[in-house]
Every structure is written in structure tokens, then in C-alpha cells.
GROMACS .gro file of N, CA and C in nm:
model
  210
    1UNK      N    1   1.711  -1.454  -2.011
    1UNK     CA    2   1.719  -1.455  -1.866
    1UNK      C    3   1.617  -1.358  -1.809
    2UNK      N    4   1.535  -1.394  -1.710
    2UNK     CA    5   1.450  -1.280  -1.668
    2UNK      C    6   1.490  -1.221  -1.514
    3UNK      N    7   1.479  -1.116  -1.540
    3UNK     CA    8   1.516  -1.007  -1.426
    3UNK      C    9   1.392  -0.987  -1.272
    4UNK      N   10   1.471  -1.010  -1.212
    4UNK     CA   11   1.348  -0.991  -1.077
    4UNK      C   12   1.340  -0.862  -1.065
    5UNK      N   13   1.185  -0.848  -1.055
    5UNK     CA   14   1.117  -0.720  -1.018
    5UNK      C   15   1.111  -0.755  -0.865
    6UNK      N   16   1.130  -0.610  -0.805
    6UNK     CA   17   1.105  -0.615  -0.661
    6UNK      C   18   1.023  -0.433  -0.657
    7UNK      N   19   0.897  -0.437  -0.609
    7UNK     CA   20   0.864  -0.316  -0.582
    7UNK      C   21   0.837  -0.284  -0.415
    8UNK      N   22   0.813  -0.149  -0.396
    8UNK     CA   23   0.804  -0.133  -0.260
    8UNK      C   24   0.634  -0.100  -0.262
    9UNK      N   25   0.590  -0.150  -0.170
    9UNK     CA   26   0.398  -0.151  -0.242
    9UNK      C   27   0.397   0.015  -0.067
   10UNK      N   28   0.336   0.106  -0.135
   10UNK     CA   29   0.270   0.136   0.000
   10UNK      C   30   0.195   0.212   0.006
   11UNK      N   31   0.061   0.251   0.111
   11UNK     CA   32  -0.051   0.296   0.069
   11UNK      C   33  -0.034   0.434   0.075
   12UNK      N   34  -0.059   0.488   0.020
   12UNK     CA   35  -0.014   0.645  -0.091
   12UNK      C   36   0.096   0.603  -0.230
   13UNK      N   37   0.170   0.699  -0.238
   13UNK     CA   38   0.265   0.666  -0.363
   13UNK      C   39   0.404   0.685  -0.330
   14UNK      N   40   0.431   0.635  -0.292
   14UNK     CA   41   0.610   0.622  -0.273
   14UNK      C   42   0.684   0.712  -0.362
   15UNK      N   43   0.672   0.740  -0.466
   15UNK     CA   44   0.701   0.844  -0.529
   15UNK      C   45   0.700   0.998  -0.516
   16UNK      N   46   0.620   1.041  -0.452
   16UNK     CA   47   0.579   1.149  -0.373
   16UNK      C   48   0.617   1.160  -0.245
   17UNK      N   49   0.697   1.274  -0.211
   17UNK     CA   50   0.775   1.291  -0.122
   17UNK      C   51   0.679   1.339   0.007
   18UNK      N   52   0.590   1.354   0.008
   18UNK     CA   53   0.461   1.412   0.114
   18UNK      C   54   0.381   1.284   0.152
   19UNK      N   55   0.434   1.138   0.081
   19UNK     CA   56   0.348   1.059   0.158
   19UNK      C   57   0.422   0.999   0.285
   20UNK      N   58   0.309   0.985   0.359
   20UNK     CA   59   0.402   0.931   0.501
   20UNK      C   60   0.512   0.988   0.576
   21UNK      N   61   0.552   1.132   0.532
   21UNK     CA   62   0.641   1.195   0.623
   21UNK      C   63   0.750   1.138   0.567
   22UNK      N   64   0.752   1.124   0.435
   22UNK     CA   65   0.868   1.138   0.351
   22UNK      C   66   0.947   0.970   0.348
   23UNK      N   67   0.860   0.877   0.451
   23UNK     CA   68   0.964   0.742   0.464
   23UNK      C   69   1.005   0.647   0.345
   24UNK      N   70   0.841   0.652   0.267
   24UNK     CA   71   0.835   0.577   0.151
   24UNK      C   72   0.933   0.641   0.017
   25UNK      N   73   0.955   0.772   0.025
   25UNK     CA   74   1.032   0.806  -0.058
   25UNK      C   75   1.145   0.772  -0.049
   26UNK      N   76   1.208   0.833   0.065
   26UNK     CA   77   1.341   0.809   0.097
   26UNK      C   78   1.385   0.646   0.102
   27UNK      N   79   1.290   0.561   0.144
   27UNK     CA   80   1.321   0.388   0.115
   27UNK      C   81   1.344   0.363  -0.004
   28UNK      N   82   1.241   0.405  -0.112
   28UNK     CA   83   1.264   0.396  -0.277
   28UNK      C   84   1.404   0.435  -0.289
   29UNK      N   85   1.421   0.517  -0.268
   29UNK     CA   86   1.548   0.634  -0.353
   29UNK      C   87   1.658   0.519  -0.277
   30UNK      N   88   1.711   0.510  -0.192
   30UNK     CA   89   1.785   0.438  -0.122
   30UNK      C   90   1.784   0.240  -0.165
   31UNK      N   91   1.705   0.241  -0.217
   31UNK     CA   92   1.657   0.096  -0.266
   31UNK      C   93   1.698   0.057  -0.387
   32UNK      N   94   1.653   0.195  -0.448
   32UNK     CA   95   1.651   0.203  -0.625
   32UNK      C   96   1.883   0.198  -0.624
   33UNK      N   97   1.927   0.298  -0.545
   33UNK     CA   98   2.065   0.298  -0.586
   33UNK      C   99   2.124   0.196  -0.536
   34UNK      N  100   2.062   0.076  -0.439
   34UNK     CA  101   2.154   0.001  -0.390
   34UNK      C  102   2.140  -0.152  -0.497
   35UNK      N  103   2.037  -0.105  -0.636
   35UNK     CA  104   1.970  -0.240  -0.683
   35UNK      C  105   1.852  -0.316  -0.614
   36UNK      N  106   1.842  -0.295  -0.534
   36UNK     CA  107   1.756  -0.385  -0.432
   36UNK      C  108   1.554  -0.373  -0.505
   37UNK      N  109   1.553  -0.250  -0.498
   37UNK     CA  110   1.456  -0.218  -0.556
   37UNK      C  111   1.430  -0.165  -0.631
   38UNK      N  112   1.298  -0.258  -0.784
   38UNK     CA  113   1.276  -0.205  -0.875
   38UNK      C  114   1.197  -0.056  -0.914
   39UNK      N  115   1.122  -0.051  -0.824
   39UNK     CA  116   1.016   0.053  -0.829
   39UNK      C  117   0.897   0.067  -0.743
   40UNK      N  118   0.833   0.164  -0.736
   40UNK     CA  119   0.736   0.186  -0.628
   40UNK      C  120   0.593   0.147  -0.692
   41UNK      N  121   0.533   0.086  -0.614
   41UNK     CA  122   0.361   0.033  -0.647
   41UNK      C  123   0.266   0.128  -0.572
   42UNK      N  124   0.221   0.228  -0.605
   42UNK     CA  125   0.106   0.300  -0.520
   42UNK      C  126  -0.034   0.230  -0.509
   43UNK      N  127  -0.085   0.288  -0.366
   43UNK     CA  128  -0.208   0.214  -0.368
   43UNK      C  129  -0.283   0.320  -0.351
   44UNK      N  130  -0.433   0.318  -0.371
   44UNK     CA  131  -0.562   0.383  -0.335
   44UNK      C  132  -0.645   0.385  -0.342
   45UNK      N  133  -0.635   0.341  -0.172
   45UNK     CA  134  -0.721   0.286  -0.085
   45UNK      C  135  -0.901   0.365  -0.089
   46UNK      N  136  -0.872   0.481  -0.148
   46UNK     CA  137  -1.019   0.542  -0.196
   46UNK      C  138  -1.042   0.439  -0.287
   47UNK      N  139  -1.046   0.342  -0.338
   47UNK     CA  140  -1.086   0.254  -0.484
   47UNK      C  141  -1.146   0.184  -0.360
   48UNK      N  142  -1.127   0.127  -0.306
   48UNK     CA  143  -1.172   0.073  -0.148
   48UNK      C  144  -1.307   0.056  -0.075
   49UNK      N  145  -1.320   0.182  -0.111
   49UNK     CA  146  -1.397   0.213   0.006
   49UNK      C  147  -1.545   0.113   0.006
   50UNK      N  148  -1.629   0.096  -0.125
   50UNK     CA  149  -1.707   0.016  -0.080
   50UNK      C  150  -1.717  -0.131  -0.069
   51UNK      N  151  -1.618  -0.156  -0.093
   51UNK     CA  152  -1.569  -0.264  -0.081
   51UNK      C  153  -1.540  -0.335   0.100
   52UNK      N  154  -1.478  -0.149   0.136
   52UNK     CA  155  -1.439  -0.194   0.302
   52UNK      C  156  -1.587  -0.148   0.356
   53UNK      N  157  -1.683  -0.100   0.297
   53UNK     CA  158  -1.799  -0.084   0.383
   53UNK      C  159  -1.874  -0.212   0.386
   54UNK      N  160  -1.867  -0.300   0.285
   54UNK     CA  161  -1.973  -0.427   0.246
   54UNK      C  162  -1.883  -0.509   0.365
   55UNK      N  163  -1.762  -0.506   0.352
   55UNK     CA  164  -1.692  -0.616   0.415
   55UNK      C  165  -1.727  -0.586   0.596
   56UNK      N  166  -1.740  -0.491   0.610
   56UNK     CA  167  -1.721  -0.425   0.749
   56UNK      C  168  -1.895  -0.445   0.805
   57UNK      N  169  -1.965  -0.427   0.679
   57UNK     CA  170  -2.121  -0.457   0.774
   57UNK      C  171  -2.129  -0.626   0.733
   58UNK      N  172  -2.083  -0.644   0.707
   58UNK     CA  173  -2.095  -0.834   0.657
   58UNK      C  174  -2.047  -0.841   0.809
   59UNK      N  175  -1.949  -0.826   0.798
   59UNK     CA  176  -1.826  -0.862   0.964
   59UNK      C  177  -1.882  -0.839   1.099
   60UNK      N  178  -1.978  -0.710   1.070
   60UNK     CA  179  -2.030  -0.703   1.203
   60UNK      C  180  -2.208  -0.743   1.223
   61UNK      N  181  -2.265  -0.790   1.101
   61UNK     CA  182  -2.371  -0.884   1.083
   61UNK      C  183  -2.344  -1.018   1.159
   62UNK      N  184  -2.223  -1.080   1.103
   62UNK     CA  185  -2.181  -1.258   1.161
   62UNK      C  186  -2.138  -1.223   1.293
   63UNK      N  187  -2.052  -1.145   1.343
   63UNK     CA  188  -2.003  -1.162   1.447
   63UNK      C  189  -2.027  -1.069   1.556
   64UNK      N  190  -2.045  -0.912   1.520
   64UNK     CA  191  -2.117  -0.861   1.583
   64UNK      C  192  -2.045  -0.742   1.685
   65UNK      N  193  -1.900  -0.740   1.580
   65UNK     CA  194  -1.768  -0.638   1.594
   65UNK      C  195  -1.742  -0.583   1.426
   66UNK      N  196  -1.693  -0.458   1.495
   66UNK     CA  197  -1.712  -0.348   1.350
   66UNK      C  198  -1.531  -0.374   1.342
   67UNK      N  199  -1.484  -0.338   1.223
   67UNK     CA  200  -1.367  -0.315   1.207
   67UNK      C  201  -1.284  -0.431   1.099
   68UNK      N  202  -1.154  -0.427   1.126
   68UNK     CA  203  -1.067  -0.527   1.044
   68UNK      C  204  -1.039  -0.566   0.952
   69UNK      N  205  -1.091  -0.473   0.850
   69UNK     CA  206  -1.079  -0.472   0.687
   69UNK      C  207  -0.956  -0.387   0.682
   70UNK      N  208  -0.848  -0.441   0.609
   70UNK     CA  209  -0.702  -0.391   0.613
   70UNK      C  210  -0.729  -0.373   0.487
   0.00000   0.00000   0.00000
């Protein structure tokens, strides 16, 4: 039988109580005891960066507005 993974994805580390003013932690911890959630997915968004610079002068080459790389 396979078990559903459910993680909470969010950009810093959910694990660390200093990201985001403590929300992502406290959601985990509260998640993790109710079953609901398997574990936390960190992101970083520094791995990013040139990736959001190519995308961001591409974006404002075609259209001719800076921004919108999430």
C-alpha cells in the first residue's frame, strides 16, 4: 500500500524557526501532529537567480515590462 506524502513547500525552510516570522514553522509542527503533513520542502531561491535574470530581460525584450518571474 503506498502512503501519501504531503509536504509544505515554502521559500526559505520551514524547518527553521526564523523563516517568515516563524509561520512556516509553526504550520509544519501543527501539520506534522495532526497527520496532515508529511514534511517540509525548502526552497532557494538564490539557485534562481540567473535564471530570474535571463527570464526577466527576455520578458522585457518581447514586451517591454520588467518583472513577473515568481
Amino acid at each position: 500500500m503506498t502512503t501519501l506524502s504531503r509536504l509544505l513547500t515554502v521559500v526559505g525552510d520551514p524547518h527553521d524557526i526564523n523563516t517568515w516570522s516563524n509561520i512556516p514553522y509553526f504550520f509544519l509542527q501543527a501539520g506534522q501532529q495532526t497527520g496532515f503533513l508529511t514534511d517540509g520542502l525548502p526552497l532557494d531561491c538564490d539557485r534562481l537567480k540567473q535564471q530570474r535574470l535571463l527570464w526577466n530581460a527576455g520578458h522585457w525584450l518581447t514586451t517591454g515590462e520588467y518583472g513577473g518571474f515568481q
